[in-house]
Coordinates of C-alpha atoms in Angstrom, one line a residue:
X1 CA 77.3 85.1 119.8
X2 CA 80.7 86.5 120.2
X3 CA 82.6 87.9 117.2
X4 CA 86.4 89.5 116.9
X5 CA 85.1 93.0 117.6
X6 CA 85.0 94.1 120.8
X7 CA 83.0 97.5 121.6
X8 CA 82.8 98.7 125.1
X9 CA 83.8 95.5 126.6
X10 CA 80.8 94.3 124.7
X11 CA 81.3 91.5 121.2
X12 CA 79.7 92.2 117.9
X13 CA 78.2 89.6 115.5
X14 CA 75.7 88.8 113.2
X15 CA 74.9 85.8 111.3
X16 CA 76.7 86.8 108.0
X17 CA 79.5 87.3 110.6
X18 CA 79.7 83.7 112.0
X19 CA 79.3 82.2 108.9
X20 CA 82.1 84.2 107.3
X21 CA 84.5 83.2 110.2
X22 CA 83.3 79.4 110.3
X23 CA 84.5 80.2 106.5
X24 CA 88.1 80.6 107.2
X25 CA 87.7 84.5 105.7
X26 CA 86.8 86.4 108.9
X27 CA 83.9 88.7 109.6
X28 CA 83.4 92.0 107.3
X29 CA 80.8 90.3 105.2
X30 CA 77.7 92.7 105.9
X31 CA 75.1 94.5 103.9
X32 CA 78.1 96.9 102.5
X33 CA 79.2 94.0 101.3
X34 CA 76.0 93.2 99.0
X35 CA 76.9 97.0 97.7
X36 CA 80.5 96.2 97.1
X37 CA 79.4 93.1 95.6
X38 CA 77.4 94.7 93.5
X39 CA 79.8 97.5 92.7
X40 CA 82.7 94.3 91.4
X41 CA 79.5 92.7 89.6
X42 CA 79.0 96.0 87.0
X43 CA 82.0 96.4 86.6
X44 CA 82.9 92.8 85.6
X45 CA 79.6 93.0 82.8
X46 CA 80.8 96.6 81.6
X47 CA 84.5 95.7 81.0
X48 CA 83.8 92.0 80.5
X49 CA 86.9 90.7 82.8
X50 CA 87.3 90.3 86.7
X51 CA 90.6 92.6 87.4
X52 CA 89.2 93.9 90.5
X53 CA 90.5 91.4 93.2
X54 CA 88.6 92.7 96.0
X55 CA 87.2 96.0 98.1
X56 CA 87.6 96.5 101.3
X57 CA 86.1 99.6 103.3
X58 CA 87.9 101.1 106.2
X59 CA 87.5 104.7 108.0
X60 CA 90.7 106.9 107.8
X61 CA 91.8 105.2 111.1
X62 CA 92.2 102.1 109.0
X63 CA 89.3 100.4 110.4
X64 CA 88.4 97.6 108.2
X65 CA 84.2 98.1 108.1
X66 CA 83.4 96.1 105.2
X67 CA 84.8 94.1 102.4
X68 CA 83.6 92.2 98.8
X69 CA 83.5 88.9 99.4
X70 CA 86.4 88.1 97.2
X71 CA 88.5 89.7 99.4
X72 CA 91.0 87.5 100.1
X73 CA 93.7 89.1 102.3
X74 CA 93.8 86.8 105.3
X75 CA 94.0 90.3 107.7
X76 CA 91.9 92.9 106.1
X77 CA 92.7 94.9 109.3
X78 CA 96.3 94.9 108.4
X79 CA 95.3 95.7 104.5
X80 CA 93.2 98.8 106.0
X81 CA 95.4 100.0 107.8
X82 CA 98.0 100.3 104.7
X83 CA 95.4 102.1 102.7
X84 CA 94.7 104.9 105.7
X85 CA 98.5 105.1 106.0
X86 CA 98.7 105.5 102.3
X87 CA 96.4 107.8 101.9
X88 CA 97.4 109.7 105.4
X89 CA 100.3 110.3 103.3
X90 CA 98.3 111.7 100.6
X91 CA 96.6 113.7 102.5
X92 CA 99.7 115.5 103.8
X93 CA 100.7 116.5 100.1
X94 CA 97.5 118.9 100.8
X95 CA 99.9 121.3 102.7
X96 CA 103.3 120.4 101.3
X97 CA 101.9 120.7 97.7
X98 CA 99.3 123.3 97.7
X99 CA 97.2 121.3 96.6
X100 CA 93.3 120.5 97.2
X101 CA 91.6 118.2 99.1
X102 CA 92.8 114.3 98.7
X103 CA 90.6 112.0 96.3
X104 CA 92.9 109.0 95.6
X105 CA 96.5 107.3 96.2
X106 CA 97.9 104.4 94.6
X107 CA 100.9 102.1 94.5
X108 CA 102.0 99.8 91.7
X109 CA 103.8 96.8 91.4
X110 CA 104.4 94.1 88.6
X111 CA 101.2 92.4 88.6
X112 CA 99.1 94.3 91.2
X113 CA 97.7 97.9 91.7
X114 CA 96.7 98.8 95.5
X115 CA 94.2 102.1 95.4
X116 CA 92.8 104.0 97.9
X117 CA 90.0 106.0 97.4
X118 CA 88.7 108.8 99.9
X119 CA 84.7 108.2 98.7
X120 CA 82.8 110.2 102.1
X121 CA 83.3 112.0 105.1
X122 CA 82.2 110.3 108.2
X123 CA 82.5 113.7 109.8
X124 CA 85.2 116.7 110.8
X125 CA 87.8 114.2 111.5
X126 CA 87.3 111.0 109.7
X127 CA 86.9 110.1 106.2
X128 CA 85.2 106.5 104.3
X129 CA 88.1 105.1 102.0
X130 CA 87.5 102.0 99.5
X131 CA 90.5 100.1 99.3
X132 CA 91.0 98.6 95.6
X133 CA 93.0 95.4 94.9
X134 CA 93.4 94.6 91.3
X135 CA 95.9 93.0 88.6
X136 CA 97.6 95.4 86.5
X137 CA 95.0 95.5 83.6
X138 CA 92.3 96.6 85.9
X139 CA 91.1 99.9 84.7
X140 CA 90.8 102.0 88.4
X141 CA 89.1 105.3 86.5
X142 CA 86.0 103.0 85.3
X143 CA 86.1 101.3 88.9
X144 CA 86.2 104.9 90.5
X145 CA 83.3 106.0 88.5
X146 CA 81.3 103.7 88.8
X147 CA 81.8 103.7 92.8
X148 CA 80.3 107.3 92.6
X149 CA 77.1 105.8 91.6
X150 CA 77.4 103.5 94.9
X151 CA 78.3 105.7 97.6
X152 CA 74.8 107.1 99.0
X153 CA 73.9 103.3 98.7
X154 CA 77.2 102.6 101.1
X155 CA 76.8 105.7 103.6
X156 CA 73.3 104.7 103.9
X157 CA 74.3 101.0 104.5
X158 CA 77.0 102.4 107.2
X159 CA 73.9 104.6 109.0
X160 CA 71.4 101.5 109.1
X161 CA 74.9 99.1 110.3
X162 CA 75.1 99.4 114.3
X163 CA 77.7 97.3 114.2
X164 CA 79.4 99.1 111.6
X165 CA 78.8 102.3 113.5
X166 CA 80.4 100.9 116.6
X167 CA 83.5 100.0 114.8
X168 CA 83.8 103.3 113.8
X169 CA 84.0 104.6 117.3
X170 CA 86.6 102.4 118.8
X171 CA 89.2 103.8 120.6
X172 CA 92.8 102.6 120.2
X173 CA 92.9 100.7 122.5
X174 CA 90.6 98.4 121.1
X175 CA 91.9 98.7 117.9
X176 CA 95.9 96.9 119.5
X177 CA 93.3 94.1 120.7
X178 CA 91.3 93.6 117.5
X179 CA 95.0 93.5 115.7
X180 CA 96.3 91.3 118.2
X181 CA 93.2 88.8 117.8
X182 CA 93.3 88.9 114.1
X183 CA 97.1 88.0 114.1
X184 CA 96.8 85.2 116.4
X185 CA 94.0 84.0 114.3
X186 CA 95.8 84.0 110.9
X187 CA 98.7 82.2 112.7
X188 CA 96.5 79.4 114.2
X189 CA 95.1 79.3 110.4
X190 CA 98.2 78.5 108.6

């Protein structure tokens, strides 16, 4: 089966994959997803109301690895790479500010609140973020804590994910393509 990512001239796709694409959503809906899933479904019990619009997981390259399935931005590639970007930026207040390592970013609007949350380290040079999409009532410091209870459930995930593992490596190159794919596909949706 072919899928949207392409690693070392080579497709990726599992079931969960095809079905999500037949689906009209794309890919992204993996095992991490159960987690993230499950991570929307205690928080939704705990605070009794669904303000959490989606998750999305990316790398700090804005590599979209994984999202909940309520996730409903038609180009979670384009949605990832906003949150690395946001919190590249964040990340630079480390030297301008003095200050220590970078934990979270977020923008607000009107009736939304986009987070980004550094959650792991992949290794020297990249970093796991979990992008948050949520109304304004959403409460991101409940959300945030109760992701800490997740994140050796995710990392493990990642490890056991080979597909998620080869995302992580692509080059840039591959990235323009997957970008390019993705765009052409929302297009051909609308």
């Amino acid at each position: 089966m072919e899928s949207e990512f392409p690693s070392n001239g080579k497709v990726l796709q599992t079931q969960d994959d095809n079905d999500e694409v037949q689906h009209g959503h794309f890919y992204l809906i993996n095992k991490v997803s159960d987690t993230l899933d499950s991570l929307l479904e205690s928080y939704r019990r705990m605070l009794g109301r669904g303000d959490i619009e989606g998750l999305l997981l990316v790398d700090s390259d804005g590599k979209a690895l994984a999202k909940s399935r309520f996730f409903r931005v038609k180009n979670a590639w384009n949605a990832g790479a906003l949150g690395a970007a946001l919190a590249g930026i964040a990340k630079q207040g480390e030297n301008h500010l003095a200050a220590d390592e970078f934990q979270n970013a977020m923008i607000m609007y009107n009736s939304k609140q986009f987070y980004v949350c550094k959650i792991a380290d992949l290794n020297e040079s990249k970093s796991l973020l979990l992008l948050i999409l949520a109304n304004e009532r959403a409460n991101i410091g409940f959300i945030r804590a109760k992701m800490n209870q997740y994140v050796k459930r995710i990392e493990d995930d990642i490890k056991n994910s080979e597909s998620i593992t080869k995302i992580i490596d692509i080059g840039e190159e591959q990235i323009e393509d997957i970008l390019h794919r993705l765009d052409a596909a929302v297009i051909r949706e609308k």
